[in-house]
PDB file of C-alpha atoms in Angstrom:
ATOM      1  CA  MET A 175     -81.829  -8.025 -53.323  1.00 46.00           C
ATOM      2  CA  ASN A 176     -79.813  -5.007 -50.806  1.00 48.00           C
ATOM      3  CA  LYS A 177     -77.821  -7.629 -48.817  1.00 48.00           C
ATOM      4  CA  LEU A 178     -75.533  -9.067 -51.070  1.00 46.00           C
ATOM      5  CA  PRO A 179     -74.034  -5.480 -51.936  1.00 50.00           C
ATOM      6  CA  ILE A 180     -73.563  -5.522 -48.158  1.00 46.00           C
ATOM      7  CA  ILE A 181     -71.586  -8.661 -47.548  1.00 46.00           C
ATOM      8  CA  LYS A 182     -69.447  -7.150 -50.284  1.00 49.00           C
ATOM      9  CA  ASN A 183     -68.185  -4.281 -48.682  1.00 53.00           C
ATOM     10  CA  ARG A 184     -67.725  -5.874 -45.404  1.00 51.00           C
ATOM     11  CA  HIS A 185     -65.555  -8.104 -47.337  1.00 51.00           C
ATOM     12  CA  ARG A 186     -63.966  -5.205 -49.231  1.00 54.00           C
ATOM     13  CA  ILE A 187     -63.577  -3.205 -45.459  1.00 53.00           C
ATOM     14  CA  SER A 188     -61.485  -6.600 -44.311  1.00 59.00           C
ATOM     15  CA  LEU A 189     -59.442  -6.886 -46.637  1.00 59.00           C
ATOM     16  CA  ALA A 190     -58.329  -3.717 -46.649  1.00 57.00           C
ATOM     17  CA  ARG A 191     -57.828  -3.308 -42.969  1.00 62.00           C
ATOM     18  CA  ARG A 192     -56.076  -6.883 -43.057  1.00 62.00           C
ATOM     19  CA  MET A 193     -53.329  -4.819 -45.752  1.00 59.00           C
ATOM     20  CA  ALA A 194     -52.742  -1.724 -43.824  1.00 56.00           C
ATOM     21  CA  LEU A 195     -52.008  -4.158 -40.612  1.00 55.00           C
ATOM     22  CA  ALA A 196     -49.864  -5.867 -43.217  1.00 53.00           C
ATOM     23  CA  ALA A 197     -47.499  -2.508 -43.953  1.00 56.00           C
ATOM     24  CA  GLY A 198     -47.625  -1.921 -40.868  1.00 54.00           C
ATOM     25  CA  LEU A 199     -46.239  -4.404 -39.642  1.00 50.00           C
ATOM     26  CA  SER A 200     -42.901  -4.516 -42.671  1.00 52.00           C
ATOM     27  CA  THR A 201     -42.791  -0.898 -41.541  1.00 52.00           C
ATOM     28  CA  ALA A 202     -41.977  -1.998 -38.462  1.00 48.00           C
ATOM     29  CA  LEU A 203     -39.520  -4.839 -39.378  1.00 46.00           C
ATOM     30  CA  LEU A 204     -37.474  -2.476 -41.459  1.00 49.00           C
ATOM     31  CA  SER A 205     -37.872   0.293 -38.661  1.00 52.00           C
ATOM     32  CA  ALA A 206     -36.098  -2.213 -35.929  1.00 49.00           C
ATOM     33  CA  ALA A 207     -33.664  -3.916 -37.968  1.00 47.00           C
ATOM     34  CA  PRO A 208     -31.195  -1.725 -37.702  1.00 52.00           C
ATOM     35  CA  ALA A 209     -31.176  -1.575 -33.873  1.00 48.00           C
ATOM     36  CA  MET A 210     -31.532  -5.081 -34.108  1.00 46.00           C
ATOM     37  CA  ALA A 211     -27.930  -5.174 -35.962  1.00 46.00           C
ATOM     38  CA  GLU A 212     -26.833  -3.009 -33.903  1.00 49.00           C
ATOM     39  CA  ASP A 213     -27.285  -4.912 -30.896  1.00 49.00           C
ATOM     40  CA  SER A 214     -25.769  -7.785 -32.241  1.00 46.00           C
ATOM     41  CA  MET A 215     -22.671  -5.589 -32.968  1.00 47.00           C
ATOM     42  CA  GLN A 216     -22.214  -4.380 -29.049  1.00 53.00           C
ATOM     43  CA  SER A 217     -23.310  -8.074 -28.156  1.00 50.00           C
ATOM     44  CA  ALA A 218     -19.913  -9.341 -29.173  1.00 71.00           C
ATOM     45  CA  GLY A 219     -19.521 -10.098 -25.846  1.00 92.00           C
ATOM     46  CA  THR A 220     -16.324  -9.058 -23.075  1.00 95.00           C
ATOM     47  CA  ILE A 221     -12.623  -9.605 -22.047  1.00 96.00           C
ATOM     48  CA  THR A 222     -10.900  -8.917 -18.513  1.00 97.00           C
ATOM     49  CA  MET A 223      -8.284  -9.028 -17.694  1.00 97.00           C
ATOM     50  CA  GLU A 224      -5.527  -8.316 -14.595  1.00 97.00           C
ATOM     51  CA  GLY A 225      -2.597  -5.847 -14.608  1.00 97.00           C
ATOM     52  CA  GLN A 226       0.286  -5.211 -12.338  1.00 97.00           C
ATOM     53  CA  GLY A 227       3.087  -3.005 -12.510  1.00 97.00           C
ATOM     54  CA  SER A 228       6.240  -2.298 -10.065  1.00 96.00           C
ATOM     55  CA  VAL A 229       8.739   0.462  -9.342  1.00 94.00           C
ATOM     56  CA  SER A 230      11.951   0.007  -7.930  1.00 92.00           C
ATOM     57  CA  VAL A 231      13.292   2.394  -5.556  1.00 90.00           C
ATOM     58  CA  ALA A 232      15.655   3.524  -2.624  1.00 88.00           C
ATOM     59  CA  PRO A 233      15.124   4.438   0.734  1.00 89.00           C
ATOM     60  CA  ASP A 234      15.636   7.748   1.117  1.00 89.00           C
ATOM     61  CA  MET A 235      15.253   8.123   4.518  1.00 91.00           C
ATOM     62  CA  ALA A 236      16.552   5.978   7.991  1.00 92.00           C
ATOM     63  CA  VAL A 237      15.834   5.683  11.796  1.00 93.00           C
ATOM     64  CA  ILE A 238      18.356   4.484  13.694  1.00 93.00           C
ATOM     65  CA  SER A 239      16.786   3.197  17.627  1.00 94.00           C
ATOM     66  CA  ALA A 240      19.213   3.482  20.116  1.00 94.00           C
ATOM     67  CA  SER A 241      18.663   3.902  23.869  1.00 95.00           C
ATOM     68  CA  VAL A 242      20.941   3.993  27.298  1.00 95.00           C
ATOM     69  CA  VAL A 243      20.043   1.245  30.070  1.00 95.00           C
ATOM     70  CA  THR A 244      21.651   2.214  33.568  1.00 95.00           C
ATOM     71  CA  THR A 245      21.619  -0.172  36.177  1.00 93.00           C
ATOM     72  CA  THR A 246      21.717   1.011  39.839  1.00 92.00           C
ATOM     73  CA  LYS A 247      20.902  -0.112  43.925  1.00 92.00           C
ATOM     74  CA  THR A 248      18.047   3.009  43.666  1.00 90.00           C
ATOM     75  CA  THR A 249      15.931   4.221  41.216  1.00 92.00           C
ATOM     76  CA  ALA A 250      16.316   8.366  42.019  1.00 91.00           C
ATOM     77  CA  ASP A 251      20.311   7.742  41.416  1.00 90.00           C
ATOM     78  CA  GLY A 252      19.837   5.440  38.468  1.00 93.00           C
ATOM     79  CA  LEU A 253      17.383   8.031  37.195  1.00 94.00           C
ATOM     80  CA  ALA A 254      19.635  10.628  37.267  1.00 94.00           C
ATOM     81  CA  GLU A 255      22.628   9.142  35.479  1.00 94.00           C
ATOM     82  CA  ASN A 256      20.370   7.913  32.657  1.00 95.00           C
ATOM     83  CA  SER A 257      18.631  10.966  31.640  1.00 95.00           C
ATOM     84  CA  ALA A 258      21.704  12.526  31.770  1.00 95.00           C
ATOM     85  CA  ALA A 259      23.446  10.067  30.040  1.00 95.00           C
ATOM     86  CA  ILE A 260      20.293  10.218  27.415  1.00 96.00           C
ATOM     87  CA  ALA A 261      20.379  14.096  27.306  1.00 95.00           C
ATOM     88  CA  GLY A 262      23.864  13.823  26.249  1.00 95.00           C
ATOM     89  CA  VAL A 263      23.206  11.885  22.529  1.00 96.00           C
ATOM     90  CA  ILE A 264      20.059  14.038  21.893  1.00 96.00           C
ATOM     91  CA  LYS A 265      22.643  17.320  22.553  1.00 96.00           C
ATOM     92  CA  ALA A 266      25.479  15.384  19.878  1.00 96.00           C
ATOM     93  CA  LEU A 267      22.569  15.011  17.846  1.00 96.00           C
ATOM     94  CA  LYS A 268      21.366  18.121  17.483  1.00 96.00           C
ATOM     95  CA  GLY A 269      25.021  19.877  17.417  1.00 95.00           C
ATOM     96  CA  GLU A 270      25.035  17.013  14.496  1.00 94.00           C
ATOM     97  CA  GLY A 271      22.559  19.433  12.904  1.00 94.00           C
ATOM     98  CA  ILE A 272      19.829  17.180  13.183  1.00 95.00           C
ATOM     99  CA  GLU A 273      16.379  19.049  13.947  1.00 95.00           C
ATOM    100  CA  ALA A 274      13.881  18.290  17.280  1.00 94.00           C
ATOM    101  CA  LYS A 275      10.906  16.952  14.647  1.00 95.00           C
ATOM    102  CA  ASP A 276      13.560  14.525  13.730  1.00 96.00           C
ATOM    103  CA  ILE A 277      14.044  13.007  17.057  1.00 96.00           C
ATOM    104  CA  GLN A 278      11.389  11.400  19.382  1.00 95.00           C
ATOM    105  CA  THR A 279      11.344   9.675  23.615  1.00 93.00           C
ATOM    106  CA  ALA A 280      11.269   5.210  22.621  1.00 91.00           C
ATOM    107  CA  GLY A 281      11.276   2.782  24.778  1.00 88.00           C
ATOM    108  CA  PHE A 282      11.468   3.951  28.295  1.00 93.00           C
ATOM    109  CA  GLY A 283      10.769   2.190  31.123  1.00 94.00           C
ATOM    110  CA  ILE A 284      12.129   1.453  35.088  1.00 94.00           C
ATOM    111  CA  TYR A 285      12.393  -2.955  35.933  1.00 93.00           C
ATOM    112  CA  PRO A 286      13.264  -4.312  39.158  1.00 93.00           C
ATOM    113  CA  ARG A 287      16.139  -6.750  39.306  1.00 90.00           C
ATOM    114  CA  TYR A 288      15.592  -9.754  41.462  1.00 88.00           C
ATOM    115  CA  ASP A 289      18.245 -11.954  43.160  1.00 81.00           C
ATOM    116  CA  SER A 290      17.350 -14.854  41.406  1.00 71.00           C
ATOM    117  CA  VAL A 291      19.653 -16.981  44.279  1.00 68.00           C
ATOM    118  CA  LYS A 292      17.433 -16.814  47.261  1.00 60.00           C
ATOM    119  CA  ASN A 293      14.141 -17.456  44.806  1.00 55.00           C
ATOM    120  CA  SER A 294      11.594 -19.271  46.928  1.00 57.00           C
ATOM    121  CA  SER A 295       8.310 -20.920  46.285  1.00 62.00           C
ATOM    122  CA  THR A 296       7.180 -19.452  49.857  1.00 60.00           C
ATOM    123  CA  ARG A 297       8.665 -16.082  49.425  1.00 69.00           C
ATOM    124  CA  GLN A 298       8.598 -13.086  46.476  1.00 74.00           C
ATOM    125  CA  PRO A 299      12.476 -12.962  45.401  1.00 79.00           C
ATOM    126  CA  ASP A 300      14.392 -10.197  47.105  1.00 84.00           C
ATOM    127  CA  ILE A 301      14.725  -6.097  44.431  1.00 87.00           C
ATOM    128  CA  THR A 302      18.178  -6.768  44.451  1.00 89.00           C
ATOM    129  CA  GLY A 303      18.636  -3.187  42.057  1.00 92.00           C
ATOM    130  CA  TYR A 304      16.629  -2.182  39.253  1.00 93.00           C
ATOM    131  CA  GLU A 305      17.492  -1.374  34.953  1.00 95.00           C
ATOM    132  CA  ILE A 306      16.566   1.773  34.076  1.00 95.00           C
ATOM    133  CA  ARG A 307      15.689   2.307  29.861  1.00 95.00           C
ATOM    134  CA  ASN A 308      15.430   5.635  27.929  1.00 96.00           C
ATOM    135  CA  GLY A 309      15.958   5.712  23.939  1.00 95.00           C
ATOM    136  CA  VAL A 310      15.573   7.690  21.062  1.00 95.00           C
ATOM    137  CA  GLU A 311      14.285   7.004  17.687  1.00 95.00           C
ATOM    138  CA  VAL A 312      16.454   9.460  15.328  1.00 96.00           C
ATOM    139  CA  LYS A 313      15.422  10.445  11.997  1.00 95.00           C
ATOM    140  CA  VAL A 314      18.463  10.509   9.108  1.00 94.00           C
ATOM    141  CA  ARG A 315      16.768  12.176   5.988  1.00 93.00           C
ATOM    142  CA  ASP A 316      21.002  12.589   4.617  1.00 92.00           C
ATOM    143  CA  LEU A 317      21.894   9.211   3.940  1.00 90.00           C
ATOM    144  CA  ALA A 318      25.441  10.115   3.793  1.00 89.00           C
ATOM    145  CA  LYS A 319      25.664  11.051   7.388  1.00 91.00           C
ATOM    146  CA  LEU A 320      23.743   7.473   8.505  1.00 91.00           C
ATOM    147  CA  GLY A 321      27.614   5.639   9.298  1.00 89.00           C
ATOM    148  CA  ASP A 322      28.884   8.659  11.346  1.00 91.00           C
ATOM    149  CA  LEU A 323      25.763   9.315  13.112  1.00 93.00           C
ATOM    150  CA  LEU A 324      25.841   6.254  14.521  1.00 91.00           C
ATOM    151  CA  THR A 325      28.974   6.250  15.579  1.00 91.00           C
ATOM    152  CA  LEU A 326      27.921   9.363  17.246  1.00 93.00           C
ATOM    153  CA  VAL A 327      24.806   8.020  19.066  1.00 94.00           C
ATOM    154  CA  VAL A 328      27.401   5.179  20.267  1.00 91.00           C
ATOM    155  CA  GLU A 329      30.283   7.273  21.636  1.00 92.00           C
ATOM    156  CA  SER A 330      27.785  10.119  23.273  1.00 93.00           C
ATOM    157  CA  GLY A 331      26.464   7.759  25.552  1.00 92.00           C
ATOM    158  CA  ALA A 332      23.966   5.216  24.301  1.00 94.00           C
ATOM    159  CA  ASN A 333      25.020   1.349  24.921  1.00 92.00           C
ATOM    160  CA  SER A 334      22.330   0.024  23.675  1.00 91.00           C
ATOM    161  CA  MET A 335      21.548  -0.362  19.564  1.00 87.00           C
ATOM    162  CA  ASN A 336      18.072  -1.384  18.730  1.00 86.00           C
ATOM    163  CA  GLY A 337      18.739  -0.984  14.904  1.00 85.00           C
ATOM    164  CA  ILE A 338      18.294   0.718  11.569  1.00 88.00           C
ATOM    165  CA  ARG A 339      14.907   1.167   9.662  1.00 87.00           C
ATOM    166  CA  PHE A 340      15.070   2.338   6.065  1.00 89.00           C
ATOM    167  CA  GLU A 341      12.217   4.037   4.727  1.00 87.00           C
ATOM    168  CA  VAL A 342      10.781   5.631   1.714  1.00 87.00           C
ATOM    169  CA  SER A 343       9.470   9.600   2.942  1.00 82.00           C
ATOM    170  CA  ASP A 344       7.286   9.354  -0.484  1.00 83.00           C
ATOM    171  CA  PRO A 345       6.192   7.012  -2.264  1.00 87.00           C
ATOM    172  CA  ALA A 346       2.923   8.680  -3.956  1.00 88.00           C
ATOM    173  CA  GLU A 347       4.842   9.680  -6.491  1.00 88.00           C
ATOM    174  CA  LYS A 348       6.364   6.298  -7.284  1.00 91.00           C
ATOM    175  CA  LEU A 349       3.049   4.382  -6.524  1.00 94.00           C
ATOM    176  CA  ASP A 350       1.073   6.221  -9.086  1.00 95.00           C
ATOM    177  CA  GLU A 351       3.720   4.692 -11.287  1.00 95.00           C
ATOM    178  CA  ALA A 352       3.438   1.824 -10.575  1.00 96.00           C
ATOM    179  CA  ARG A 353      -0.363   2.251 -11.275  1.00 97.00           C
ATOM    180  CA  LYS A 354       0.529   3.473 -15.284  1.00 97.00           C
ATOM    181  CA  LYS A 355       2.646   0.575 -15.713  1.00 97.00           C
ATOM    182  CA  ALA A 356      -0.284  -1.795 -14.640  1.00 98.00           C
ATOM    183  CA  VAL A 357      -3.103  -0.831 -16.614  1.00 98.00           C
ATOM    184  CA  GLU A 358      -0.739  -0.599 -19.540  1.00 97.00           C
ATOM    185  CA  ALA A 359       0.176  -4.635 -18.655  1.00 98.00           C
ATOM    186  CA  ALA A 360      -3.450  -4.990 -18.262  1.00 98.00           C
ATOM    187  CA  ARG A 361      -4.275  -3.367 -22.003  1.00 97.00           C
ATOM    188  CA  HIS A 362      -1.219  -5.521 -23.285  1.00 97.00           C
ATOM    189  CA  LYS A 363      -2.924  -9.278 -22.214  1.00 97.00           C
ATOM    190  CA  ALA A 364      -6.246  -7.907 -23.910  1.00 97.00           C
ATOM    191  CA  GLU A 365      -5.080  -7.013 -27.192  1.00 96.00           C
ATOM    192  CA  VAL A 366      -2.907  -9.820 -27.099  1.00 97.00           C
ATOM    193  CA  PHE A 367      -5.761 -11.899 -26.885  1.00 96.00           C
ATOM    194  CA  ALA A 368      -8.424  -9.385 -28.671  1.00 95.00           C
ATOM    195  CA  ALA A 369      -6.347 -10.091 -31.907  1.00 95.00           C
ATOM    196  CA  ALA A 370      -6.013 -13.846 -31.657  1.00 95.00           C
ATOM    197  CA  ALA A 371      -9.913 -14.186 -31.182  1.00 93.00           C
ATOM    198  CA  GLY A 372     -10.329 -11.690 -34.309  1.00 93.00           C
ATOM    199  CA  VAL A 373     -11.969  -9.195 -32.491  1.00 93.00           C
ATOM    200  CA  GLU A 374     -11.213  -5.374 -31.344  1.00 93.00           C
ATOM    201  CA  LEU A 375     -11.058  -4.408 -27.963  1.00 95.00           C
ATOM    202  CA  GLY A 376     -14.045  -1.459 -27.394  1.00 94.00           C
ATOM    203  CA  ALA A 377     -15.078   0.941 -24.558  1.00 94.00           C
ATOM    204  CA  ILE A 378     -13.515  -0.032 -20.492  1.00 96.00           C
ATOM    205  CA  GLN A 379     -16.833  -1.275 -18.782  1.00 95.00           C
ATOM    206  CA  SER A 380     -14.722  -1.308 -15.519  1.00 96.00           C
ATOM    207  CA  ILE A 381     -11.584  -0.656 -13.597  1.00 96.00           C
ATOM    208  CA  SER A 382     -10.494  -0.782 -10.061  1.00 97.00           C
ATOM    209  CA  GLU A 383      -7.319  -1.009  -7.940  1.00 97.00           C
ATOM    210  CA  THR A 384      -7.282  -5.137  -6.829  1.00 94.00           C
ATOM    211  CA  GLY A 385      -3.909  -4.771  -4.318  1.00 94.00           C
ATOM    212  CA  VAL A 386      -0.995  -2.085  -3.508  1.00 94.00           C
ATOM    213  CA  GLN A 387       2.148  -3.001  -2.025  1.00 91.00           C
ATOM    214  CA  MET A 388       4.433  -0.321  -0.524  1.00 86.00           C
ATOM    215  CA  PRO A 389       7.845  -0.346   0.567  1.00 74.00           C
ATOM    216  CA  ARG A 390       7.879  -2.072   4.006  1.00 69.00           C
ATOM    217  CA  PRO A 391      10.298  -0.355   6.882  1.00 60.00           C
ATOM    218  CA  VAL A 392      13.855  -2.644   6.914  1.00 56.00           C
ATOM    219  CA  MET A 393      15.274  -3.204  10.022  1.00 56.00           C
ATOM    220  CA  MET A 394      19.004  -3.924  10.108  1.00 54.00           C
ATOM    221  CA  ARG A 395      20.344  -4.796  13.689  1.00 52.00           C
ATOM    222  CA  ALA A 396      23.557  -3.540  15.228  1.00 49.00           C
ATOM    223  CA  GLU A 397      24.751  -6.251  16.794  1.00 46.00           C
ATOM    224  CA  GLY A 398      29.356  -5.695  17.484  1.00 42.00           C
ATOM    225  CA  MET A 399      28.796  -1.428  16.592  1.00 44.00           C
ATOM    226  CA  MET A 400      30.016  -0.637  20.061  1.00 43.00           C
ATOM    227  CA  MET A 401      33.354  -1.201  18.943  1.00 41.00           C
ATOM    228  CA  ALA A 402      33.107  -0.129  15.775  1.00 45.00           C
ATOM    229  CA  LYS A 403      34.621   3.421  14.875  1.00 52.00           C
ATOM    230  CA  ALA A 404      33.535   3.468  11.337  1.00 54.00           C
ATOM    231  CA  VAL A 405      29.473   1.822   9.880  1.00 64.00           C
ATOM    232  CA  PRO A 406      29.536   1.073   6.999  1.00 68.00           C
ATOM    233  CA  VAL A 407      25.731   0.697   5.899  1.00 71.00           C
ATOM    234  CA  GLU A 408      23.989   0.482   2.651  1.00 73.00           C
ATOM    235  CA  ALA A 409      20.174   1.092   2.680  1.00 75.00           C
ATOM    236  CA  GLY A 410      19.483  -1.489  -1.286  1.00 78.00           C
ATOM    237  CA  GLU A 411      16.137  -0.972  -2.834  1.00 84.00           C
ATOM    238  CA  GLU A 412      12.532  -1.376  -2.752  1.00 85.00           C
ATOM    239  CA  THR A 413      10.066  -2.288  -4.854  1.00 90.00           C
ATOM    240  CA  ILE A 414       6.062   0.111  -5.138  1.00 94.00           C
ATOM    241  CA  SER A 415       3.628  -2.056  -7.225  1.00 96.00           C
ATOM    242  CA  ALA A 416       0.681  -2.150  -7.971  1.00 97.00           C
ATOM    243  CA  ASN A 417      -2.558  -4.057  -9.094  1.00 97.00           C
ATOM    244  CA  VAL A 418      -5.358  -3.548 -11.865  1.00 98.00           C
ATOM    245  CA  THR A 419      -8.652  -5.246 -12.877  1.00 98.00           C
ATOM    246  CA  ILE A 420      -9.999  -4.150 -16.073  1.00 98.00           C
ATOM    247  CA  ARG A 421     -12.860  -5.235 -18.472  1.00 97.00           C
ATOM    248  CA  TRP A 422     -13.153  -4.215 -22.264  1.00 97.00           C
ATOM    249  CA  THR A 423     -16.451  -4.439 -24.543  1.00 95.00           C
ATOM    250  CA  LEU A 424     -15.372  -6.348 -27.553  1.00 95.00           C
ATOM    251  CA  LYS A 425     -15.858  -5.471 -31.287  1.00 90.00           C
TER     252      LYS A 425
END
């Protein structure tokens, strides 16, 4: 007689538990819905674009490379003659306002000269004399003086002109301009693609510089300069460029 009420109570308890579980599950699903919706909005995808920016810049400095070449029977006599000649070149340059820090010795060497007529497979050819070379590299920071300085170098004793190298003394500021243009170019392309796809650009996920091109020294040969009283020179322009790769989220 007492068992039936007990069974009913157990049935009531089981039903209450199931109702509580169902209510808890509904609440969890409702609380998770905004987060799921937010994740769905954030997972619209990404877009990656490359951009390049470049800036043209005129070289503002030149480097003259010249030498004195002396041929002599003995090294002692030749070295004295050569040293006096290169000293005259350096003195003339300093007299025109070129600072000592902008004059550097380059290409010094003593080379034997052989008798090619008496060349034999059984003995070393005879040394008939020596060639002595001593050169200077001169930084010209005022390009307006370049033509006159070239003439001065030749007239003061240099008899071998190796060439002229044009350079940009401080390209860092121009490189930053190129970097900004590269970022702008990448963003422009990304906006065009996003608009065509019916989405918008979100936050930047990553940005990296993938390449930089700096001005390379331009060498100009100076053949025939020994007879030229006025040397016309043109520095032209150099290009500084930068490449970037940027990834955006889409929304």
